[in-house]
Amino acid sequence: MLQEGVWYTMPELKTDIEIIVADVSIEESLAIMCQQGLVILNCVGPYRFYGEPVVKACIENGAHYIDICGEPQFLERMQLEYHTKALDRGVYVIGSCGFDSIPADLGILYTQRQFRGTLTAVESFLNISSGPEGSSGHAATWQAAVHGFADSKSLRQLRKKLGHKPLPVVGAKIRKRSFVFFSKEIEQYAIPFMGSDPSVVKRTQRFLHEEEQQSPVQYSAYVGIGGLLSVVKLFCGGLIFWFMVKFSLGRKLLTTFPSLFSFGLFTKSGPTIKQIEDTCFSMILFGEGYSEGTDPTQGRPNAKICTQVLGAEPGYVATVSAMVQAAVTLLNEVHSLPRRGGVYTPGAAFYKTSLIDRLHNHSIKFSVRGYQ
């Protein structure tokens, strides 16, 4: 296979299932692949470099598309440029069906369904637990983050083109937290979650408000980072990262030596089998709103709920379960999806399906921790 001017030898794959070799730089190979499939699961990132040709080929050749992208710029640009085309062709393009952002997006839908009244705001706290060898992610995720931060101006311009009006704020406005703060909720220091969850959730809430006349939920996402030593490492690493992403040489160094600049959190080889086996995640969602019969325009919220989404290692176990179950749901419940085609978030696409139940039966567990 030829990619970026270098020949790669395909590894020998022993399987009884037919293997189709496709290259994102060769349109014909993508077309042949899409013509033989009902749903294409695209796992090749960073998506800003390799995603669009696959989306385009799926729409042109009538295959539904699912990915595990955590890059807001790519996800929102696909909505801007391909929603109408996908709708016209009856093709579903559903992004971020992995760890980013199934737990958060469907976790909020689950919380809404469990809440007796009008849910108005949710804060989520992500915690990743690991064994003695720690945890790590693949360098492709790090590479996507590097280029995403470097090109953040383009995301702002893209959102202007989308031209969305602000969603109405129902009830009390969600409180703002400091960039680094000690969270009593998870008993460790936390920072805003830098992935695609806030972008994806907001798009879902906009869809449900505009298409289903549902009351939109305000959302803030955080991730636990540990104790004071982790805060110091984050501060030092963050300053270096923030400075280096501004220059092409800095970005080159960051992507060439991901383990060095991420303090071992991202490597070119990804996590070891032992790391995968010993790692799991917990996302706790704290929601507030107004009980049944209470007017959300009057007074402070008077009801609270706490839900939880638990899963195995995020990158190589939970993501696989989420993506495959999303694809199975699309195949089996396509008539429950909106409009018979288009570009959607997981929550917008699957809110009338059994996906949450399917995930619950395949290692991603949803539950209510408390209600008051």
CSV table of C-alpha atoms in Angstrom, one decimal:
chain,number,residue,atom,x,y,z
A,1,MET,CA,0.0,0.0,0.0
A,2,LEU,CA,1.3,3.5,-0.9
A,3,GLN,CA,0.8,6.2,1.6
A,4,GLU,CA,2.5,9.6,1.7
A,5,GLY,CA,5.1,8.4,-0.8
A,6,VAL,CA,6.2,5.4,1.1
A,7,TRP,CA,5.5,1.8,0.3
A,8,TYR,CA,4.3,-0.3,3.2
A,9,THR,CA,4.2,-4.1,3.2
A,10,MET,CA,0.8,-5.4,4.3
A,11,PRO,CA,1.1,-7.8,7.2
A,12,GLU,CA,-0.2,-11.3,6.7
A,13,LEU,CA,-3.6,-11.5,8.1
A,14,LYS,CA,-5.0,-15.0,8.8
A,15,THR,CA,-8.8,-15.0,8.8
A,16,ASP,CA,-11.6,-16.7,7.0
A,17,ILE,CA,-13.3,-13.3,6.4
A,18,GLU,CA,-12.5,-11.6,3.1
A,19,ILE,CA,-10.2,-8.6,3.5
A,20,ILE,CA,-10.7,-5.5,1.3
A,21,VAL,CA,-7.6,-3.3,1.1
A,22,ALA,CA,-8.4,0.4,0.6
A,23,ASP,CA,-6.3,3.5,0.6
A,24,VAL,CA,-7.6,7.0,1.5
A,25,SER,CA,-5.5,8.5,-1.3
A,26,ILE,CA,-7.1,6.3,-4.0
A,27,GLU,CA,-10.8,7.1,-4.5
A,28,GLU,CA,-11.4,4.0,-6.6
A,29,SER,CA,-10.3,1.7,-3.8
A,30,LEU,CA,-12.6,3.5,-1.3
A,31,ALA,CA,-15.5,3.3,-3.8
A,32,ILE,CA,-15.0,-0.5,-4.2
A,33,MET,CA,-14.9,-1.0,-0.5
A,34,CYS,CA,-18.1,1.1,0.1
A,35,GLN,CA,-20.0,-0.7,-2.6
A,36,GLN,CA,-19.4,-4.0,-0.8
A,37,GLY,CA,-20.5,-2.8,2.7
A,38,LEU,CA,-23.7,-1.6,4.4
A,39,VAL,CA,-21.9,0.2,7.2
A,40,ILE,CA,-18.2,1.3,7.1
A,41,LEU,CA,-16.5,1.6,10.5
A,42,ASN,CA,-13.7,4.1,10.0
A,43,CYS,CA,-10.9,3.8,12.7
A,44,VAL,CA,-8.2,5.6,10.8
A,45,GLY,CA,-7.1,9.0,12.3
A,46,PRO,CA,-6.2,11.7,12.7
A,47,TYR,CA,-9.5,12.3,10.9
A,48,ARG,CA,-8.5,15.8,9.8
A,49,PHE,CA,-6.0,14.1,7.5
A,50,TYR,CA,-7.7,10.8,6.6
A,51,GLY,CA,-11.4,11.1,7.4
A,52,GLU,CA,-13.1,13.1,4.7
A,53,PRO,CA,-12.3,10.8,1.7
A,54,VAL,CA,-14.0,8.0,3.5
A,55,VAL,CA,-17.1,10.1,4.4
A,56,LYS,CA,-17.3,11.3,0.7
A,57,ALA,CA,-17.0,7.7,-0.6
A,58,CYS,CA,-19.6,6.4,1.7
A,59,ILE,CA,-22.2,9.0,0.7
A,60,GLU,CA,-21.4,8.6,-3.0
A,61,ASN,CA,-21.7,4.8,-2.9
A,62,GLY,CA,-24.6,4.4,-0.5
A,63,ALA,CA,-22.8,2.9,2.6
A,64,HIS,CA,-23.5,4.2,6.1
A,65,TYR,CA,-20.5,5.6,8.0
A,66,ILE,CA,-19.5,5.4,11.7
A,67,ASP,CA,-16.2,6.6,13.2
A,68,ILE,CA,-14.6,7.1,16.6
A,69,CYS,CA,-13.4,10.6,16.0
A,70,GLY,CA,-12.7,12.9,18.9
A,71,GLU,CA,-11.8,16.0,16.8
A,72,PRO,CA,-14.6,18.7,17.0
A,73,GLN,CA,-13.3,20.5,13.9
A,74,PHE,CA,-13.6,17.5,11.7
A,75,LEU,CA,-17.0,16.4,13.2
A,76,GLU,CA,-18.6,19.8,12.8
A,77,ARG,CA,-17.1,20.4,9.3
A,78,MET,CA,-18.6,17.1,8.1
A,79,GLN,CA,-22.0,18.3,9.4
A,80,LEU,CA,-21.6,21.6,7.6
A,81,GLU,CA,-20.4,20.2,4.3
A,82,TYR,CA,-22.1,16.8,4.0
A,83,HIS,CA,-25.4,16.8,6.0
A,84,THR,CA,-27.5,17.7,3.0
A,85,LYS,CA,-25.7,15.4,0.6
A,86,ALA,CA,-26.0,12.5,3.1
A,87,LEU,CA,-29.7,13.2,3.6
A,88,ASP,CA,-30.3,13.3,-0.1
A,89,ARG,CA,-28.6,9.9,-0.6
A,90,GLY,CA,-30.3,8.3,2.5
A,91,VAL,CA,-26.9,7.7,4.1
A,92,TYR,CA,-26.2,8.1,7.8
A,93,VAL,CA,-22.8,9.6,8.8
A,94,ILE,CA,-22.4,9.2,12.6
A,95,GLY,CA,-19.2,10.5,14.2
A,96,SER,CA,-17.6,10.1,17.7
A,97,CYS,CA,-19.1,6.6,18.4
A,98,GLY,CA,-16.2,5.6,20.6
A,99,PHE,CA,-15.0,6.7,24.0
A,100,ASP,CA,-15.3,10.1,22.6
A,101,SER,CA,-18.3,10.6,22.9
A,102,ILE,CA,-20.7,7.7,23.6
A,103,PRO,CA,-20.4,7.7,27.4
A,104,ALA,CA,-21.0,11.5,27.8
A,105,ASP,CA,-23.6,11.9,25.0
A,106,LEU,CA,-25.7,8.9,25.8
A,107,GLY,CA,-25.0,9.3,29.5
A,108,ILE,CA,-26.9,12.6,29.4
A,109,LEU,CA,-29.7,11.0,27.5
A,110,TYR,CA,-29.8,8.3,30.2
A,111,THR,CA,-29.8,10.9,32.9
A,112,GLN,CA,-32.7,12.8,31.3
A,113,ARG,CA,-34.7,9.6,31.1
A,114,GLN,CA,-34.1,8.8,34.8
A,115,PHE,CA,-34.9,12.3,36.0
A,116,ARG,CA,-38.5,12.9,37.1
A,117,GLY,CA,-39.1,16.4,35.8
A,118,THR,CA,-37.0,18.9,33.6
A,119,LEU,CA,-33.3,18.3,33.7
A,120,THR,CA,-31.5,21.6,33.1
A,121,ALA,CA,-27.8,21.1,33.7
A,122,VAL,CA,-25.2,18.3,34.0
A,123,GLU,CA,-21.5,18.3,35.1
A,124,SER,CA,-19.6,15.1,34.2
A,125,PHE,CA,-16.4,14.0,35.9
A,126,LEU,CA,-14.2,11.4,34.2
A,127,ASN,CA,-11.8,9.2,36.1
A,128,ILE,CA,-9.5,6.7,34.5
A,129,SER,CA,-8.1,4.0,36.9
A,130,SER,CA,-5.1,1.9,36.0
A,131,GLY,CA,-2.8,-0.8,37.5
A,132,PRO,CA,0.8,-0.6,38.5
A,133,GLU,CA,2.0,-0.1,34.9
A,134,GLY,CA,-0.2,2.9,34.5
A,135,SER,CA,-2.2,3.7,31.3
A,136,SER,CA,-1.4,5.1,27.9
A,137,GLY,CA,-2.9,6.0,24.6
A,138,HIS,CA,-1.8,5.8,21.0
A,139,ALA,CA,0.2,8.6,19.4
A,140,ALA,CA,-2.5,9.1,16.8
A,141,THR,CA,-4.7,10.6,19.5
A,142,TRP,CA,-1.8,12.9,20.6
A,143,GLN,CA,-1.2,13.9,17.0
A,144,ALA,CA,-4.9,14.8,16.6
A,145,ALA,CA,-4.7,17.0,19.8
A,146,VAL,CA,-1.6,18.7,18.6
A,147,HIS,CA,-3.1,19.8,15.3
A,148,GLY,CA,-6.5,20.5,16.8
A,149,PHE,CA,-5.0,23.0,19.3
A,150,ALA,CA,-2.8,24.5,16.6
A,151,ASP,CA,-5.8,25.1,14.4
A,152,SER,CA,-8.3,26.3,17.0
A,153,LYS,CA,-8.9,29.5,15.1
A,154,SER,CA,-10.4,27.5,12.2
A,155,LEU,CA,-12.9,25.9,14.5
A,156,ARG,CA,-14.2,29.3,15.6
A,157,GLN,CA,-14.5,30.3,12.0
A,158,LEU,CA,-16.3,27.1,11.1
A,159,ARG,CA,-18.9,27.6,13.9
A,160,LYS,CA,-19.6,31.1,12.5
A,161,LYS,CA,-20.4,29.4,9.1
A,162,LEU,CA,-22.7,27.0,10.8
A,163,GLY,CA,-24.6,30.1,12.1
A,164,HIS,CA,-26.3,28.5,15.1
A,165,LYS,CA,-28.2,30.7,17.4
A,166,PRO,CA,-27.4,30.2,21.1
A,167,LEU,CA,-29.5,27.5,22.8
A,168,PRO,CA,-31.9,28.8,25.4
A,169,VAL,CA,-30.8,28.5,29.0
A,170,VAL,CA,-33.5,26.8,31.0
A,171,GLY,CA,-33.4,27.2,34.7
A,172,ALA,CA,-30.3,28.4,36.6
A,173,LYS,CA,-27.2,28.9,34.5
A,174,ILE,CA,-24.5,26.3,35.0
A,175,ARG,CA,-21.6,27.5,37.2
A,176,LYS,CA,-18.2,28.1,35.9
A,177,ARG,CA,-15.2,26.3,37.4
A,178,SER,CA,-11.5,27.3,37.6
A,179,PHE,CA,-9.2,25.7,35.0
A,180,VAL,CA,-7.7,23.6,37.8
A,181,PHE,CA,-9.7,22.9,41.0
A,182,PHE,CA,-10.1,20.3,43.7
A,183,SER,CA,-13.3,18.4,43.0
A,184,LYS,CA,-15.2,17.2,46.1
A,185,GLU,CA,-17.3,15.1,43.8
A,186,ILE,CA,-14.4,12.8,42.8
A,187,GLU,CA,-11.9,13.8,45.6
A,188,GLN,CA,-9.0,14.8,43.4
A,189,TYR,CA,-7.9,17.7,41.3
A,190,ALA,CA,-9.8,18.2,38.0
A,191,ILE,CA,-9.6,20.2,34.8
A,192,PRO,CA,-12.0,20.8,31.9
A,193,PHE,CA,-12.1,17.7,29.5
A,194,MET,CA,-10.4,18.7,26.3
A,195,GLY,CA,-11.9,16.1,24.1
A,196,SER,CA,-15.0,16.3,21.8
A,197,ASP,CA,-17.6,15.6,24.5
A,198,PRO,CA,-18.8,19.3,25.0
A,199,SER,CA,-19.0,19.8,21.3
A,200,VAL,CA,-20.9,16.5,20.6
A,201,VAL,CA,-23.3,16.9,23.6
A,202,LYS,CA,-24.2,20.5,22.5
A,203,ARG,CA,-24.9,19.3,18.9
A,204,THR,CA,-27.1,16.6,20.3
A,205,GLN,CA,-29.0,19.0,22.6
A,206,ARG,CA,-29.5,21.4,19.7
A,207,PHE,CA,-30.9,18.6,17.5
A,208,LEU,CA,-33.3,17.4,20.3
A,209,HIS,CA,-34.4,21.0,21.0
A,210,GLU,CA,-35.0,21.9,17.3
A,211,GLU,CA,-36.4,18.6,16.1
A,212,GLU,CA,-38.1,17.1,19.2
A,213,GLN,CA,-38.9,20.4,21.1
A,214,GLN,CA,-37.0,19.0,24.1
A,215,SER,CA,-35.7,21.3,26.8
A,216,PRO,CA,-31.9,21.7,26.2
A,217,VAL,CA,-29.5,20.6,28.9
A,218,GLN,CA,-26.5,22.7,29.8
A,219,TYR,CA,-23.3,20.7,30.0
A,220,SER,CA,-19.7,21.0,31.4
A,221,ALA,CA,-17.2,18.2,31.2
A,222,TYR,CA,-14.2,17.6,33.6
A,223,VAL,CA,-11.5,15.0,34.0
A,224,GLY,CA,-9.7,14.0,37.2
A,225,ILE,CA,-5.9,14.4,37.2
A,226,GLY,CA,-5.0,13.2,40.6
A,227,GLY,CA,-3.0,14.9,43.4
A,228,LEU,CA,-0.7,18.0,43.6
A,229,LEU,CA,2.2,16.3,41.8
A,230,SER,CA,-0.1,15.7,38.8
A,231,VAL,CA,-1.1,19.4,38.9
A,232,VAL,CA,2.6,20.4,38.7
A,233,LYS,CA,3.3,18.0,35.8
A,234,LEU,CA,0.2,19.3,34.0
A,235,PHE,CA,1.2,22.9,34.5
A,236,CYS,CA,4.8,22.3,33.2
A,237,GLY,CA,3.7,20.1,30.3
A,238,GLY,CA,0.8,22.4,29.4
A,239,LEU,CA,3.1,25.4,29.1
A,240,ILE,CA,5.5,23.5,26.8
A,241,PHE,CA,2.6,22.1,24.8
A,242,TRP,CA,0.9,25.5,24.4
A,243,PHE,CA,4.1,27.1,23.3
A,244,MET,CA,5.2,24.4,20.8
A,245,VAL,CA,1.9,23.9,19.0
A,246,LYS,CA,2.2,27.5,17.7
A,247,PHE,CA,5.2,26.6,15.4
A,248,SER,CA,5.6,24.0,12.7
A,249,LEU,CA,8.9,22.9,14.2
A,250,GLY,CA,7.3,22.6,17.7
A,251,ARG,CA,4.4,20.5,16.2
A,252,LYS,CA,6.9,18.3,14.4
A,253,LEU,CA,8.8,17.6,17.7
A,254,LEU,CA,5.6,17.0,19.6
A,255,THR,CA,4.3,14.4,17.1
A,256,THR,CA,7.8,12.8,16.6
A,257,PHE,CA,8.4,12.3,20.3
A,258,PRO,CA,4.9,11.8,21.8
A,259,SER,CA,6.1,9.8,24.9
A,260,LEU,CA,8.6,12.5,25.9
A,261,PHE,CA,6.3,15.5,25.7
A,262,SER,CA,3.2,13.7,27.2
A,263,PHE,CA,5.2,12.2,30.1
A,264,GLY,CA,4.5,8.7,28.7
A,265,LEU,CA,0.7,9.2,28.4
A,266,PHE,CA,0.9,8.6,24.7
A,267,THR,CA,3.2,6.3,22.8
A,268,LYS,CA,3.7,5.2,19.2
A,269,SER,CA,3.1,1.6,20.3
A,270,GLY,CA,0.0,2.3,22.4
A,271,PRO,CA,-0.8,0.5,25.7
A,272,THR,CA,0.5,-2.9,26.5
A,273,ILE,CA,-1.9,-5.8,27.0
A,274,LYS,CA,-1.3,-5.6,30.7
A,275,GLN,CA,-2.1,-1.9,30.8
A,276,ILE,CA,-5.3,-2.6,28.8
A,277,GLU,CA,-6.4,-5.3,31.2
A,278,ASP,CA,-5.8,-3.2,34.3
A,279,THR,CA,-7.4,0.0,33.1
A,280,CYS,CA,-11.0,1.1,33.4
A,281,PHE,CA,-13.0,4.4,33.4
A,282,SER,CA,-15.8,5.9,35.4
A,283,MET,CA,-17.8,8.9,34.3
A,284,ILE,CA,-20.0,10.4,37.0
A,285,LEU,CA,-22.8,12.8,35.9
A,286,PHE,CA,-24.2,15.2,38.4
A,287,GLY,CA,-27.5,16.7,37.1
A,288,GLU,CA,-29.9,19.2,38.5
A,289,GLY,CA,-33.3,20.5,37.4
A,290,TYR,CA,-36.9,21.0,38.3
A,291,SER,CA,-39.2,18.2,39.6
A,292,GLU,CA,-42.5,17.3,37.9
A,293,GLY,CA,-45.0,20.1,38.2
A,294,THR,CA,-42.4,22.8,38.9
A,295,ASP,CA,-42.0,25.7,36.5
A,296,PRO,CA,-38.3,25.8,35.3
A,297,THR,CA,-38.6,29.5,34.7
A,298,GLN,CA,-39.3,30.1,38.4
A,299,GLY,CA,-36.7,29.9,41.2
A,300,ARG,CA,-33.7,27.7,41.7
A,301,PRO,CA,-33.5,24.0,40.7
A,302,ASN,CA,-35.2,21.8,43.3
A,303,ALA,CA,-34.1,18.3,42.3
A,304,LYS,CA,-30.7,16.5,41.8
A,305,ILE,CA,-29.6,13.3,40.2
A,306,CYS,CA,-26.3,11.4,40.0
A,307,THR,CA,-25.7,8.8,37.4
A,308,GLN,CA,-22.7,6.8,36.3
A,309,VAL,CA,-21.2,5.3,33.2
A,310,LEU,CA,-18.6,2.5,33.8
A,311,GLY,CA,-16.5,0.8,31.3
A,312,ALA,CA,-13.3,-1.1,30.6
A,313,GLU,CA,-10.1,0.5,29.1
A,314,PRO,CA,-11.3,3.4,27.0
A,315,GLY,CA,-9.2,3.3,23.8
A,316,TYR,CA,-9.1,-0.4,22.9
A,317,VAL,CA,-12.0,-2.0,24.8
A,318,ALA,CA,-14.8,0.5,25.5
A,319,THR,CA,-14.4,2.2,22.2
A,320,VAL,CA,-14.6,-1.1,20.3
A,321,SER,CA,-17.8,-2.1,22.2
A,322,ALA,CA,-19.3,1.3,21.6
A,323,MET,CA,-18.5,1.4,17.9
A,324,VAL,CA,-19.6,-2.1,17.1
A,325,GLN,CA,-22.9,-1.8,19.1
A,326,ALA,CA,-23.6,1.6,17.3
A,327,ALA,CA,-23.1,-0.2,14.0
A,328,VAL,CA,-25.4,-3.2,15.0
A,329,THR,CA,-28.0,-0.7,16.1
A,330,LEU,CA,-27.8,1.1,12.8
A,331,LEU,CA,-28.2,-2.1,10.9
A,332,ASN,CA,-31.1,-3.5,13.0
A,333,GLU,CA,-33.0,-0.3,13.9
A,334,VAL,CA,-32.4,2.0,10.9
A,335,HIS,CA,-36.1,3.0,10.8
A,336,SER,CA,-35.8,4.5,14.3
A,337,LEU,CA,-33.1,6.9,13.2
A,338,PRO,CA,-34.0,10.5,12.2
A,339,ARG,CA,-34.9,11.6,8.7
A,340,ARG,CA,-33.6,8.6,6.7
A,341,GLY,CA,-30.1,10.1,6.4
A,342,GLY,CA,-27.7,12.9,7.3
A,343,VAL,CA,-24.7,13.7,9.6
A,344,TYR,CA,-25.4,13.2,13.3
A,345,THR,CA,-24.0,12.8,16.7
A,346,PRO,CA,-24.6,9.5,18.5
A,347,GLY,CA,-27.2,11.0,20.8
A,348,ALA,CA,-29.1,12.6,17.8
A,349,ALA,CA,-28.9,9.4,15.7
A,350,PHE,CA,-29.7,6.8,18.4
A,351,TYR,CA,-32.0,8.5,20.9
A,352,LYS,CA,-35.0,6.4,19.8
A,353,THR,CA,-33.1,3.2,19.6
A,354,SER,CA,-32.0,0.5,22.1
A,355,LEU,CA,-28.3,1.5,22.0
A,356,ILE,CA,-28.0,2.3,25.7
A,357,ASP,CA,-29.4,-1.2,26.5
A,358,ARG,CA,-27.0,-2.8,24.0
A,359,LEU,CA,-24.1,-1.0,25.5
A,360,HIS,CA,-25.2,-2.0,29.0
A,361,ASN,CA,-25.0,-5.6,27.9
A,362,HIS,CA,-21.6,-5.1,26.3
A,363,SER,CA,-19.3,-3.7,29.0
A,364,ILE,CA,-20.5,-0.1,29.2
A,365,LYS,CA,-22.8,0.1,32.2
A,366,PHE,CA,-25.3,2.9,32.9
A,367,SER,CA,-26.8,3.3,36.4
A,368,VAL,CA,-28.3,5.8,38.9
A,369,ARG,CA,-26.2,6.5,41.9
A,370,GLY,CA,-28.5,8.8,43.7
A,371,TYR,CA,-31.6,11.0,43.5
A,372,GLN,CA,-32.8,13.9,45.6
